[in-house]
Every structure is written in C-alpha cells, then in structure tokens.
Amino acid sequence: MLTQSNGRSAVSAADERLATPEGRKDFWRATFSCWLGTAMEYADFALYGLAAGIIFGDVFFPNVTPAMALLSSFATWSVGFIARPIGALFFGWLGDRKGRKVVMVTTIILMGLSTTLIGVIPGYASIGFWAPVCLVVLRFSQGFGAGAELSGGTVMLGEYAPAERRGLVSSIIALGSNSGTLIASLVWLAVVQMDQQQLQEWGWRIPFLCSSLIALLALWIRRHLKETPVFERKNAEIQAVREGKLAMYQPAADRTLWQRSRSFLVMLGLRIGENGPSYLAQGFMIGYVVKVLAVDKSVATSAVFIASLLGFLIIPFAGWLSDRFGRRITYRWFCLLLVLYAFPAFMLLDSREPAIVMSVIVVGMGLASLGIYGVQAAWGVEMFGVKHRYTKMATAKELGSILSGGTAPLVAAALLSWTGHWWVIATYFAVMAGIGFLTTFVAPETRGRDLNAPEDAI
C-alpha cells in the first residue's frame, strides 16, 4: 500500500479540497468541462451514427444497393473505433506523465476540428472516390482524439470525487455522453424535416458544422482547469523519491505498464458487455428500421431523443445504485436485462409500428447506453492503480470498443446481408451482453477504493 508522505488519505485529500471555496470552484469547473467534452465526443459519434444510417449511403455511396450502402457507411464509422485505442495508448501515456489537463485540451481541439471538417467534404457526385477517402481520414482523426477524451474525463472526475459519492459524481461523464446524443438527435430531428434533395445536397452538413461551437466553449473552459488531488499527490510522491525524502512507494512487480494486467482484461470484458449492445441500440437499429424496415426517419430520431431525455434520470440513478449496493451487482443486473432484451426487441421491430419501434429503441438505449454506463465510469477508475490508471483504463475501454461497439453495426449489417434475417443479429447482441454478465463474476468490488493505491484492484 502507498506510504503516506503527508499523513493524508486519498479520500481526505479530495474532501479537504472540496471544503474550500477555491476547491469547490475547481471541482465544478472540472465537472462542467468533463461533461461538455464528453457531450461533444458523443454528439460527434451520434451525429456520425445517425448520418451513417440515414444519409451517408446516398451522399458517399450512391451506386450500390441499400443494404450495401448501409454496410459501407458503417464501415467508415468503424474506422474511428480502430483509431481510438491508438489514441488511448498515446494520450493515456501522456496523461499519466504530464497530467490530465494537457491531454484534455489537445483532444478537444483534435475532435472539434475533425468533426467540423466532415461537414465540408464534397459528396461522391463532386469528387468521386476521394469523397469517401476524405471521410475515412477525418473519421480516423476524430477517433484518435476521442480515444482519450472519455477516459480522461472519467479519471478526472473520479479523482476529484469523494469516495462515498464517486459512483454518482462519475456518472456525470455518462450524462455528458447522453447530452451529446440528445444534442445530435435534436439537430437531426430538425434536419430530417427537410426535403430529400436539400438534405442530401447541404442539410446533412449543418450538424457537423455546429459541433465547432461546443468545441470552442469546452476549449475555453479547459484552459483554466487544475490537476486532480490524486495526480498532484502522485507527482509530489515521485518528486520526494527523487530527492531521497521518501522510500519507493510502488511495489517492484507493478512498475511496468502491463505487469499484473488482470484488471485490464476484466475491464475489457465489462466494456464489451456495454459498448456492443449500446452501439447496436443507438447505431445499427436506426439504420435497420429506416433503410431495411422502411420506417419513417423521424421515428428513429424521436426515439433517440426520448431516450436521451430519460437518461438524465437513469444515469445518476444507476450511479447512485452502484454507491449504495456496489459496482458489481448493479452492472450484473444491467447485463442480464440486456441478454433478456435481445430477441424480443428484434421481433417487435418487425412490426413496423412507430410506437413499438420507438419503445424498443428507448428501452435498449436506457439499459445499454445509459444505465450500464452510469455504473462503469466509477468502476473503471477504481479498477487501476495510480501510476498507469489513465493508460490502462483508456486502452482497455477502446480495445473493448473495437471488439464490440466500433465493429458491432458493421458486423450486424454484414450478418443481415448474409442471412437476410434478424435472429442472427439478436444472437450477436445477446452474446456481447452475456460476456459483460459473466465478467462481473470475476471482477472485484471496488466501491470506495483509495485511488492513490499504486496496485490495480486485482
């Protein structure tokens, strides 16, 4: 365990800072900044997911069948997820050594610029093959920045929060993701009211260009951020070791990044159980009901909007549940409900009834995109030791995204094209949720853990 050089625990360090007016100001600035940055990240990805399901096939892949256009659109969508673990590893390493702030300023610039430029790419009709090429390049750049944005905000909030309310406070990150989805659905709900020609020619660009406003606001706030109490204390310990005032506080076996990596693998499994079902519910299902079932576009976007509104209740409630009953049991129940949801959901979608379709999407997002992630935020921070927390958590989450969320719509579209039936997609959905469910049986309970501890939770 970490030797205390100044006689304070990690919990009291956070509490002491929050007890002062300046400390509370720092906390709320960090909270708002993390919420806004995550809102932008998820607005960008939700914008792209909705655009991929609704319009990108017509703009960038006009000469193929509807099923192949959907497949091609989601293939470019998956490129962003391939970039995310690369960004997570690079920016996570930077954040563990230079601080959370420098990374969070850099990533917001990279994401904002990439998303805005997507809105000015000429269509296939103007520049042919180069249109999807530009889309892929900017999607990769967007994902490279996003790979560290979400985890950076999660680490910062977790390290600021009092231990007894860490689940609730950390769930604000999930509120940011929900806010981004809400913003994206609101903008798209307005945009899809345009006639098809206007939508295809210039209307789809509006959401991407508007994202620059969020980026500028988040950048302005982040310039004044301070580092977390945990990171400041870690630097003080390292400095004291260098000056010979303190014995080495970290066990020799834990000095390298990938030694003792069971917590990393557990986080990977938990992420698969959340991220795969999440992106099927808010990504693939949108394209499926619009392009394959020929349900009106406004039905899908309205469903995303309603789920996002409900998220402001579901997410903090899930975080509170994890503080009250523990991370493990709360997460386990969400995964089990997703397994039970999979087959009835796709059966009901086939009805094509707008009210039923909307309800199915809302329930799926409520369980996977909202509730389960409200628990995951604090659990991920507590799973890792202080030295490599940012790197390990970010990389585990983004690798999990590649194995699940980033490729899920692409795999589902390919399975649909191959089989022509929804049952194989429902099976795929249930398997990913099942991986998360089974992982909870080998995951540690970390509620209230000292975040200054140098070793991982396992």
GROMACS .gro file of C-alpha atoms in nm:
model
  458
    1MET     CA    1   0.000   0.000   0.000
    2LEU     CA    2   0.109   0.355  -0.062
    3THR     CA    3   0.313   0.517   0.212
    4GLN     CA    4   0.152   0.846   0.312
    5SER     CA    5   0.414   1.119   0.292
    6ASN     CA    6   0.185   1.390   0.426
    7GLY     CA    7  -0.035   1.192   0.664
    8ARG     CA    8  -0.348   1.222   0.449
    9SER     CA    9  -0.554   0.956   0.275
   10ALA     CA   10  -0.677   0.993  -0.083
   11VAL     CA   11  -1.029   1.043   0.047
   12SER     CA   12  -0.938   1.324   0.287
   13ALA     CA   13  -0.727   1.496   0.021
   14ALA     CA   14  -1.033   1.521  -0.204
   15ASP     CA   15  -1.257   1.622   0.085
   16GLU     CA   16  -1.013   1.889   0.201
   17ARG     CA   17  -1.001   2.048  -0.141
   18LEU     CA   18  -1.381   2.045  -0.168
   19ALA     CA   19  -1.405   2.209   0.175
   20THR     CA   20  -1.252   2.534   0.044
   21PRO     CA   21  -1.427   2.783  -0.189
   22GLU     CA   22  -1.141   2.761  -0.439
   23GLY     CA   23  -1.153   2.382  -0.424
   24ARG     CA   24  -1.525   2.375  -0.490
   25LYS     CA   25  -1.475   2.614  -0.780
   26ASP     CA   26  -1.208   2.383  -0.926
   27PHE     CA   27  -1.437   2.084  -0.881
   28TRP     CA   28  -1.733   2.243  -1.059
   29ARG     CA   29  -1.511   2.375  -1.337
   30ALA     CA   30  -1.369   2.026  -1.389
   31THR     CA   31  -1.717   1.874  -1.372
   32PHE     CA   32  -1.862   2.110  -1.631
   33SER     CA   33  -1.558   2.075  -1.854
   34CYS     CA   34  -1.567   1.694  -1.843
   35TRP     CA   35  -1.941   1.691  -1.906
   36LEU     CA   36  -1.906   1.928  -2.202
   37GLY     CA   37  -1.612   1.743  -2.359
   38THR     CA   38  -1.788   1.410  -2.331
   39ALA     CA   39  -2.105   1.568  -2.469
   40MET     CA   40  -1.907   1.680  -2.771
   41GLU     CA   41  -1.747   1.339  -2.819
   42TYR     CA   42  -2.080   1.160  -2.812
   43ALA     CA   43  -2.252   1.429  -3.017
   44ASP     CA   44  -1.986   1.374  -3.282
   45PHE     CA   45  -2.024   0.998  -3.276
   46ALA     CA   46  -2.404   1.010  -3.256
   47LEU     CA   47  -2.412   1.257  -3.543
   48TYR     CA   48  -2.200   1.021  -3.747
   49GLY     CA   49  -2.403   0.716  -3.646
   50LEU     CA   50  -2.731   0.885  -3.739
   51ALA     CA   51  -2.582   1.020  -4.061
   52ALA     CA   52  -2.445   0.676  -4.150
   53GLY     CA   53  -2.788   0.521  -4.103
   54ILE     CA   54  -2.989   0.798  -4.271
   55ILE     CA   55  -2.791   0.989  -4.537
   56PHE     CA   56  -2.426   0.888  -4.590
   57GLY     CA   57  -2.519   0.597  -4.815
   58ASP     CA   58  -2.685   0.841  -5.058
   59VAL     CA   59  -2.408   1.104  -5.039
   60PHE     CA   60  -2.092   0.891  -5.042
   61PHE     CA   61  -2.205   0.551  -5.178
   62PRO     CA   62  -2.483   0.626  -5.427
   63ASN     CA   63  -2.416   0.347  -5.677
   64VAL     CA   64  -2.481   0.040  -5.460
   65THR     CA   65  -2.784  -0.138  -5.317
   66PRO     CA   66  -2.943  -0.001  -4.995
   67ALA     CA   67  -2.802  -0.291  -4.790
   68MET     CA   68  -2.450  -0.238  -4.929
   69ALA     CA   69  -2.476   0.139  -4.879
   70LEU     CA   70  -2.562   0.077  -4.514
   71LEU     CA   71  -2.270  -0.165  -4.486
   72SER     CA   72  -2.029   0.085  -4.648
   73SER     CA   73  -2.146   0.370  -4.425
   74PHE     CA   74  -2.092   0.171  -4.109
   75ALA     CA   75  -1.754   0.051  -4.241
   76THR     CA   76  -1.631   0.412  -4.242
   77TRP     CA   77  -1.793   0.453  -3.898
   78SER     CA   78  -1.581   0.165  -3.767
   79VAL     CA   79  -1.259   0.338  -3.879
   80GLY     CA   80  -1.299   0.582  -3.591
   81PHE     CA   81  -1.302   0.294  -3.346
   82ILE     CA   82  -0.983   0.149  -3.494
   83ALA     CA   83  -0.815   0.484  -3.423
   84ARG     CA   84  -0.947   0.506  -3.066
   85PRO     CA   85  -0.713   0.254  -2.894
   86ILE     CA   86  -0.415   0.411  -3.071
   87GLY     CA   87  -0.520   0.750  -2.935
   88ALA     CA   88  -0.594   0.596  -2.595
   89LEU     CA   89  -0.246   0.445  -2.568
   90PHE     CA   90  -0.069   0.763  -2.680
   91PHE     CA   91  -0.273   1.017  -2.487
   92GLY     CA   92  -0.310   0.786  -2.188
   93TRP     CA   93   0.069   0.762  -2.163
   94LEU     CA   94   0.090   1.141  -2.195
   95GLY     CA   95  -0.180   1.195  -1.933
   96ASP     CA   96  -0.016   0.965  -1.678
   97ARG     CA   97   0.312   1.154  -1.711
   98LYS     CA   98   0.228   1.515  -1.796
   99GLY     CA   99  -0.116   1.545  -1.642
  100ARG     CA  100  -0.483   1.522  -1.731
  101LYS     CA  101  -0.519   1.885  -1.840
  102VAL     CA  102  -0.273   1.885  -2.132
  103VAL     CA  103  -0.446   1.583  -2.283
  104MET     CA  104  -0.796   1.718  -2.240
  105VAL     CA  105  -0.704   2.045  -2.414
  106THR     CA  106  -0.537   1.862  -2.703
  107THR     CA  107  -0.815   1.609  -2.761
  108ILE     CA  108  -1.093   1.869  -2.769
  109ILE     CA  109  -0.906   2.059  -3.043
  110LEU     CA  110  -0.846   1.744  -3.248
  111MET     CA  111  -1.204   1.620  -3.220
  112GLY     CA  112  -1.363   1.957  -3.287
  113LEU     CA  113  -1.153   2.024  -3.596
  114SER     CA  114  -1.211   1.676  -3.742
  115THR     CA  115  -1.587   1.683  -3.694
  116THR     CA  116  -1.623   2.031  -3.840
  117LEU     CA  117  -1.424   1.934  -4.150
  118ILE     CA  118  -1.651   1.634  -4.210
  119GLY     CA  119  -1.924   1.889  -4.270
  120VAL     CA  120  -1.738   2.044  -4.566
  121ILE     CA  121  -1.640   1.726  -4.756
  122PRO     CA  122  -1.778   1.731  -5.113
  123GLY     CA  123  -2.005   1.437  -5.197
  124TYR     CA  124  -1.935   1.147  -5.433
  125ALA     CA  125  -2.111   1.333  -5.714
  126SER     CA  126  -1.849   1.611  -5.694
  127ILE     CA  127  -1.514   1.436  -5.638
  128GLY     CA  128  -1.596   1.068  -5.677
  129PHE     CA  129  -1.372   0.819  -5.496
  130TRP     CA  130  -1.198   1.093  -5.295
  131ALA     CA  131  -1.518   1.176  -5.107
  132PRO     CA  132  -1.524   0.852  -4.902
  133VAL     CA  133  -1.142   0.870  -4.869
  134CYS     CA  134  -1.167   1.212  -4.703
  135LEU     CA  135  -1.445   1.078  -4.482
  136VAL     CA  136  -1.225   0.789  -4.367
  137VAL     CA  137  -0.925   1.016  -4.293
  138LEU     CA  138  -1.129   1.260  -4.084
  139ARG     CA  139  -1.311   0.977  -3.911
  140PHE     CA  140  -0.972   0.831  -3.811
  141SER     CA  141  -0.855   1.169  -3.678
  142GLN     CA  142  -1.179   1.212  -3.486
  143GLY     CA  143  -1.139   0.869  -3.327
  144PHE     CA  144  -0.774   0.930  -3.241
  145GLY     CA  145  -0.873   1.223  -3.020
  146ALA     CA  146  -1.186   1.059  -2.882
  147GLY     CA  147  -0.983   0.759  -2.766
  148ALA     CA  148  -0.857   0.957  -2.467
  149GLU     CA  149  -1.132   1.215  -2.419
  150LEU     CA  150  -1.387   0.994  -2.245
  151SER     CA  151  -1.138   0.818  -2.017
  152GLY     CA  152  -0.963   1.145  -1.937
  153GLY     CA  153  -1.286   1.300  -1.816
  154THR     CA  154  -1.373   0.985  -1.622
  155VAL     CA  155  -1.034   0.980  -1.448
  156MET     CA  156  -1.051   1.349  -1.365
  157LEU     CA  157  -1.399   1.330  -1.211
  158GLY     CA  158  -1.323   1.007  -1.027
  159GLU     CA  159  -1.006   1.155  -0.875
  160TYR     CA  160  -1.189   1.472  -0.771
  161ALA     CA  161  -1.493   1.300  -0.618
  162PRO     CA  162  -1.539   1.197  -0.251
  163ALA     CA  163  -1.517   0.817  -0.226
  164GLU     CA  164  -1.868   0.771  -0.087
  165ARG     CA  165  -2.023   0.957  -0.385
  166ARG     CA  166  -1.782   0.852  -0.655
  167GLY     CA  167  -2.039   0.648  -0.848
  168LEU     CA  168  -2.285   0.936  -0.859
  169VAL     CA  169  -2.025   1.202  -0.944
  170SER     CA  170  -1.852   0.987  -1.207
  171SER     CA  171  -2.187   0.919  -1.372
  172ILE     CA  172  -2.177   1.283  -1.486
  173ILE     CA  173  -1.947   1.156  -1.761
  174ALA     CA  174  -2.231   0.934  -1.877
  175LEU     CA  175  -2.462   1.236  -1.853
  176GLY     CA  176  -2.220   1.405  -2.092
  177SER     CA  177  -2.250   1.119  -2.338
  178ASN     CA  178  -2.626   1.133  -2.302
  179SER     CA  179  -2.626   1.510  -2.354
  180GLY     CA  180  -2.425   1.464  -2.672
  181THR     CA  181  -2.668   1.205  -2.801
  182LEU     CA  182  -2.956   1.438  -2.713
  183ILE     CA  183  -2.794   1.729  -2.898
  184ALA     CA  184  -2.730   1.511  -3.202
  185SER     CA  185  -3.085   1.373  -3.209
  186LEU     CA  186  -3.235   1.722  -3.168
  187VAL     CA  187  -3.031   1.860  -3.457
  188TRP     CA  188  -3.108   1.560  -3.678
  189LEU     CA  189  -3.476   1.569  -3.584
  190ALA     CA  190  -3.486   1.922  -3.726
  191VAL     CA  191  -3.267   1.845  -4.027
  192VAL     CA  192  -3.463   1.538  -4.147
  193GLN     CA  193  -3.772   1.754  -4.185
  194MET     CA  194  -3.609   1.900  -4.498
  195ASP     CA  195  -3.696   1.753  -4.835
  196GLN     CA  196  -3.468   1.476  -4.957
  197GLN     CA  197  -3.285   1.685  -5.217
  198GLN     CA  198  -3.194   1.964  -4.972
  199LEU     CA  199  -3.097   1.710  -4.708
  200GLN     CA  200  -2.866   1.530  -4.946
  201GLU     CA  201  -2.713   1.842  -5.100
  202TRP     CA  202  -2.637   2.053  -4.790
  203GLY     CA  203  -2.872   1.987  -4.497
  204TRP     CA  204  -2.670   1.697  -4.354
  205ARG     CA  205  -2.369   1.928  -4.315
  206ILE     CA  206  -2.537   2.154  -4.057
  207PRO     CA  207  -2.497   1.922  -3.754
  208PHE     CA  208  -2.126   1.871  -3.818
  209LEU     CA  209  -2.054   2.241  -3.864
  210CYS     CA  210  -2.245   2.329  -3.546
  211SER     CA  211  -2.024   2.098  -3.337
  212SER     CA  212  -1.746   2.359  -3.359
  213LEU     CA  213  -1.944   2.576  -3.114
  214ILE     CA  214  -1.927   2.308  -2.843
  215ALA     CA  215  -1.557   2.257  -2.909
  216LEU     CA  216  -1.477   2.627  -2.867
  217LEU     CA  217  -1.671   2.651  -2.542
  218ALA     CA  218  -1.506   2.337  -2.399
  219LEU     CA  219  -1.160   2.462  -2.500
  220TRP     CA  220  -1.219   2.798  -2.330
  221ILE     CA  221  -1.318   2.628  -2.003
  222ARG     CA  222  -1.037   2.372  -2.009
  223ARG     CA  223  -0.768   2.638  -2.031
  224HIS     CA  224  -0.836   2.713  -1.663
  225LEU     CA  225  -0.851   2.355  -1.532
  226LYS     CA  226  -0.633   2.236  -1.244
  227GLU     CA  227  -0.495   1.888  -1.196
  228THR     CA  228  -0.673   1.642  -0.966
  229PRO     CA  229  -0.569   1.593  -0.599
  230VAL     CA  230  -0.464   1.236  -0.679
  231PHE     CA  231  -0.237   1.336  -0.969
  232GLU     CA  232  -0.083   1.623  -0.771
  233ARG     CA  233  -0.012   1.390  -0.480
  234LYS     CA  234   0.138   1.129  -0.710
  235ASN     CA  235   0.377   1.390  -0.854
  236ALA     CA  236   0.468   1.505  -0.504
  237GLU     CA  237   0.550   1.146  -0.406
  238ILE     CA  238   0.766   1.094  -0.714
  239GLN     CA  239   0.949   1.419  -0.651
  240ALA     CA  240   1.009   1.320  -0.289
  241VAL     CA  241   1.151   0.986  -0.403
  242ARG     CA  242   1.387   1.162  -0.642
  243GLU     CA  243   1.507   1.391  -0.366
  244GLY     CA  244   1.561   1.098  -0.130
  245LYS     CA  245   1.296   1.214   0.117
  246LEU     CA  246   1.068   0.911   0.071
  247ALA     CA  247   1.116   0.540   0.014
  248MET     CA  248   0.984   0.399  -0.311
  249TYR     CA  249   0.609   0.362  -0.270
  250GLN     CA  250   0.537   0.128  -0.559
  251PRO     CA  251   0.593  -0.250  -0.546
  252ALA     CA  252   0.868  -0.356  -0.784
  253ALA     CA  253   0.635  -0.600  -0.962
  254ASP     CA  254   0.399  -0.318  -1.059
  255ARG     CA  255   0.647  -0.073  -1.205
  256THR     CA  256   0.589  -0.165  -1.568
  257LEU     CA  257   0.275  -0.092  -1.761
  258TRP     CA  258   0.148  -0.438  -1.848
  259GLN     CA  259   0.251  -0.643  -1.544
  260ARG     CA  260  -0.038  -0.757  -1.328
  261SER     CA  261  -0.290  -0.699  -1.605
  262ARG     CA  262  -0.591  -0.898  -1.482
  263SER     CA  263  -0.779  -0.576  -1.412
  264PHE     CA  264  -0.712  -0.472  -1.771
  265LEU     CA  265  -0.870  -0.793  -1.905
  266VAL     CA  266  -1.166  -0.759  -1.670
  267MET     CA  267  -1.225  -0.402  -1.789
  268LEU     CA  268  -1.209  -0.530  -2.146
  269GLY     CA  269  -1.484  -0.783  -2.079
  270LEU     CA  270  -1.702  -0.530  -1.899
  271ARG     CA  271  -1.663  -0.286  -2.186
  272ILE     CA  272  -1.769  -0.546  -2.445
  273GLY     CA  273  -2.086  -0.613  -2.247
  274GLU     CA  274  -2.176  -0.244  -2.252
  275ASN     CA  275  -2.039  -0.099  -2.574
  276GLY     CA  276  -2.157  -0.361  -2.823
  277PRO     CA  277  -2.524  -0.355  -2.721
  278SER     CA  278  -2.505   0.023  -2.686
  279TYR     CA  279  -2.398   0.086  -3.044
  280LEU     CA  280  -2.637  -0.173  -3.180
  281ALA     CA  281  -2.921   0.002  -2.995
  282GLN     CA  282  -2.831   0.359  -3.095
  283GLY     CA  283  -2.649   0.294  -3.423
  284PHE     CA  284  -2.745  -0.019  -3.614
  285MET     CA  285  -3.112  -0.023  -3.509
  286ILE     CA  286  -3.151   0.328  -3.652
  287GLY     CA  287  -3.026   0.222  -3.993
  288TYR     CA  288  -3.215  -0.106  -3.975
  289VAL     CA  289  -3.558   0.048  -3.915
  290VAL     CA  290  -3.501   0.330  -4.168
  291LYS     CA  291  -3.326   0.151  -4.454
  292VAL     CA  292  -3.447  -0.210  -4.420
  293LEU     CA  293  -3.787  -0.185  -4.250
  294ALA     CA  294  -3.865   0.146  -4.429
  295VAL     CA  295  -3.996   0.315  -4.112
  296ASP     CA  296  -4.008   0.694  -4.129
  297LYS     CA  297  -3.679   0.864  -4.034
  298SER     CA  298  -3.845   1.078  -3.767
  299VAL     CA  299  -3.948   0.767  -3.570
  300ALA     CA  300  -3.587   0.661  -3.509
  301THR     CA  301  -3.459   1.010  -3.432
  302SER     CA  302  -3.754   1.072  -3.197
  303ALA     CA  303  -3.672   0.751  -3.011
  304VAL     CA  304  -3.311   0.862  -2.960
  305PHE     CA  305  -3.437   1.199  -2.838
  306ILE     CA  306  -3.679   1.044  -2.585
  307ALA     CA  307  -3.413   0.801  -2.455
  308SER     CA  308  -3.170   1.089  -2.414
  309LEU     CA  309  -3.422   1.284  -2.206
  310LEU     CA  310  -3.485   0.982  -1.983
  311GLY     CA  311  -3.110   0.942  -1.947
  312PHE     CA  312  -3.094   1.243  -1.717
  313LEU     CA  313  -3.284   1.030  -1.465
  314ILE     CA  314  -3.148   0.683  -1.548
  315ILE     CA  315  -2.777   0.767  -1.540
  316PRO     CA  316  -2.747   0.931  -1.195
  317PHE     CA  317  -2.984   0.669  -1.055
  318ALA     CA  318  -2.752   0.394  -1.183
  319GLY     CA  319  -2.451   0.574  -1.032
  320TRP     CA  320  -2.635   0.607  -0.700
  321LEU     CA  321  -2.726   0.238  -0.708
  322SER     CA  322  -2.359   0.148  -0.751
  323ASP     CA  323  -2.269   0.366  -0.450
  324ARG     CA  324  -2.546   0.208  -0.246
  325PHE     CA  325  -2.522  -0.161  -0.344
  326GLY     CA  326  -2.185  -0.192  -0.517
  327ARG     CA  327  -2.050  -0.170  -0.872
  328ARG     CA  328  -2.053  -0.541  -0.944
  329ILE     CA  329  -2.413  -0.637  -0.862
  330THR     CA  330  -2.557  -0.327  -1.032
  331TYR     CA  331  -2.358  -0.389  -1.350
  332ARG     CA  332  -2.452  -0.758  -1.348
  333TRP     CA  333  -2.826  -0.681  -1.346
  334PHE     CA  334  -2.797  -0.438  -1.636
  335CYS     CA  335  -2.611  -0.700  -1.845
  336LEU     CA  336  -2.868  -0.968  -1.762
  337LEU     CA  337  -3.154  -0.741  -1.867
  338LEU     CA  338  -2.977  -0.678  -2.199
  339VAL     CA  339  -2.948  -1.053  -2.263
  340LEU     CA  340  -3.320  -1.092  -2.200
  341TYR     CA  341  -3.397  -0.790  -2.420
  342ALA     CA  342  -3.223  -0.901  -2.742
  343PHE     CA  343  -3.469  -1.141  -2.912
  344PRO     CA  344  -3.798  -0.973  -2.811
  345ALA     CA  345  -3.653  -0.641  -2.931
  346PHE     CA  346  -3.595  -0.752  -3.290
  347MET     CA  347  -3.924  -0.941  -3.300
  348LEU     CA  348  -4.106  -0.622  -3.205
  349LEU     CA  349  -3.913  -0.407  -3.454
  350ASP     CA  350  -4.052  -0.624  -3.734
  351SER     CA  351  -4.400  -0.493  -3.653
  352ARG     CA  352  -4.301  -0.159  -3.809
  353GLU     CA  353  -4.547   0.013  -3.576
  354PRO     CA  354  -4.397   0.355  -3.489
  355ALA     CA  355  -4.490   0.342  -3.119
  356ILE     CA  356  -4.345  -0.008  -3.080
  357VAL     CA  357  -4.028   0.074  -3.273
  358MET     CA  358  -3.971   0.384  -3.062
  359SER     CA  359  -4.026   0.191  -2.738
  360VAL     CA  360  -3.779  -0.082  -2.837
  361ILE     CA  361  -3.503   0.169  -2.918
  362VAL     CA  362  -3.572   0.369  -2.600
  363VAL     CA  363  -3.552   0.059  -2.377
  364GLY     CA  364  -3.233  -0.063  -2.546
  365MET     CA  365  -3.061   0.272  -2.505
  366GLY     CA  366  -3.190   0.304  -2.149
  367LEU     CA  367  -3.024  -0.023  -2.049
  368ALA     CA  368  -2.703  -0.020  -2.254
  369SER     CA  369  -2.618   0.339  -2.348
  370LEU     CA  370  -2.740   0.499  -2.026
  371GLY     CA  371  -2.782   0.282  -1.717
  372ILE     CA  372  -2.493   0.041  -1.755
  373TYR     CA  373  -2.250   0.320  -1.842
  374GLY     CA  374  -2.356   0.517  -1.538
  375VAL     CA  375  -2.205   0.233  -1.334
  376GLN     CA  376  -1.899   0.171  -1.549
  377ALA     CA  377  -1.748   0.519  -1.507
  378ALA     CA  378  -1.652   0.491  -1.138
  379TRP     CA  379  -1.573   0.120  -1.163
  380GLY     CA  380  -1.318   0.180  -1.438
  381VAL     CA  381  -1.135   0.448  -1.238
  382GLU     CA  382  -1.123   0.230  -0.926
  383MET     CA  383  -1.002  -0.077  -1.114
  384PHE     CA  384  -0.650   0.056  -1.173
  385GLY     CA  385  -0.357   0.182  -0.968
  386VAL     CA  386  -0.247   0.544  -0.976
  387LYS     CA  387   0.069   0.512  -1.189
  388HIS     CA  388  -0.090   0.377  -1.509
  389ARG     CA  389  -0.460   0.446  -1.446
  390TYR     CA  390  -0.521   0.667  -1.749
  391THR     CA  391  -0.327   0.449  -1.994
  392LYS     CA  392  -0.470   0.117  -1.883
  393MET     CA  393  -0.829   0.229  -1.848
  394ALA     CA  394  -0.836   0.420  -2.178
  395THR     CA  395  -0.669   0.138  -2.371
  396ALA     CA  396  -0.894  -0.131  -2.220
  397LYS     CA  397  -1.205   0.069  -2.298
  398GLU     CA  398  -1.106   0.146  -2.655
  399LEU     CA  399  -0.991  -0.208  -2.734
  400GLY     CA  400  -1.325  -0.319  -2.596
  401SER     CA  401  -1.489  -0.070  -2.832
  402ILE     CA  402  -1.313  -0.224  -3.132
  403LEU     CA  403  -1.415  -0.574  -3.026
  404SER     CA  404  -1.774  -0.464  -2.969
  405GLY     CA  405  -1.920  -0.117  -3.029
  406GLY     CA  406  -1.696   0.003  -3.312
  407THR     CA  407  -1.748  -0.307  -3.522
  408ALA     CA  408  -2.097  -0.406  -3.400
  409PRO     CA  409  -2.300  -0.209  -3.660
  410LEU     CA  410  -2.065  -0.327  -3.937
  411VAL     CA  411  -2.085  -0.692  -3.826
  412ALA     CA  412  -2.462  -0.668  -3.780
  413ALA     CA  413  -2.505  -0.515  -4.127
  414ALA     CA  414  -2.288  -0.793  -4.276
  415LEU     CA  415  -2.486  -1.060  -4.091
  416LEU     CA  416  -2.811  -0.911  -4.214
  417SER     CA  417  -2.683  -0.901  -4.573
  418TRP     CA  418  -2.567  -1.264  -4.543
  419THR     CA  419  -2.870  -1.420  -4.372
  420GLY     CA  420  -3.149  -1.176  -4.452
  421HIS     CA  421  -3.297  -1.226  -4.104
  422TRP     CA  422  -3.274  -1.056  -3.765
  423TRP     CA  423  -3.227  -1.367  -3.546
  424VAL     CA  424  -2.850  -1.380  -3.602
  425ILE     CA  425  -2.822  -1.012  -3.502
  426ALA     CA  426  -3.022  -1.075  -3.185
  427THR     CA  427  -2.788  -1.364  -3.103
  428TYR     CA  428  -2.487  -1.139  -3.158
  429PHE     CA  429  -2.643  -0.877  -2.928
  430ALA     CA  430  -2.710  -1.132  -2.651
  431VAL     CA  431  -2.360  -1.283  -2.673
  432MET     CA  432  -2.191  -0.947  -2.616
  433ALA     CA  433  -2.419  -0.864  -2.324
  434GLY     CA  434  -2.350  -1.215  -2.190
  435ILE     CA  435  -1.975  -1.151  -2.195
  436GLY     CA  436  -2.029  -0.849  -1.970
  437PHE     CA  437  -2.257  -1.052  -1.742
  438LEU     CA  438  -2.004  -1.335  -1.699
  439THR     CA  439  -1.716  -1.090  -1.647
  440THR     CA  440  -1.887  -0.948  -1.338
  441PHE     CA  441  -1.832  -1.284  -1.165
  442VAL     CA  442  -1.452  -1.245  -1.185
  443ALA     CA  443  -1.445  -0.866  -1.139
  444PRO     CA  444  -1.354  -0.716  -0.799
  445GLU     CA  445  -1.587  -0.498  -0.595
  446THR     CA  446  -1.406  -0.163  -0.577
  447ARG     CA  447  -1.660   0.073  -0.422
  448GLY     CA  448  -1.480   0.335  -0.209
  449ARG     CA  449  -1.130   0.225  -0.310
  450ASP     CA  450  -0.831   0.451  -0.231
  451LEU     CA  451  -0.735   0.596  -0.571
  452ASN     CA  452  -0.380   0.666  -0.454
  453ALA     CA  453  -0.312   0.293  -0.422
  454PRO     CA  454  -0.031   0.202  -0.664
  455GLU     CA  455  -0.154  -0.151  -0.746
  456ASP     CA  456  -0.450  -0.247  -0.961
  457ALA     CA  457  -0.765  -0.377  -0.790
  458ILE     CA  458  -0.679  -0.738  -0.882
   0.00000   0.00000   0.00000
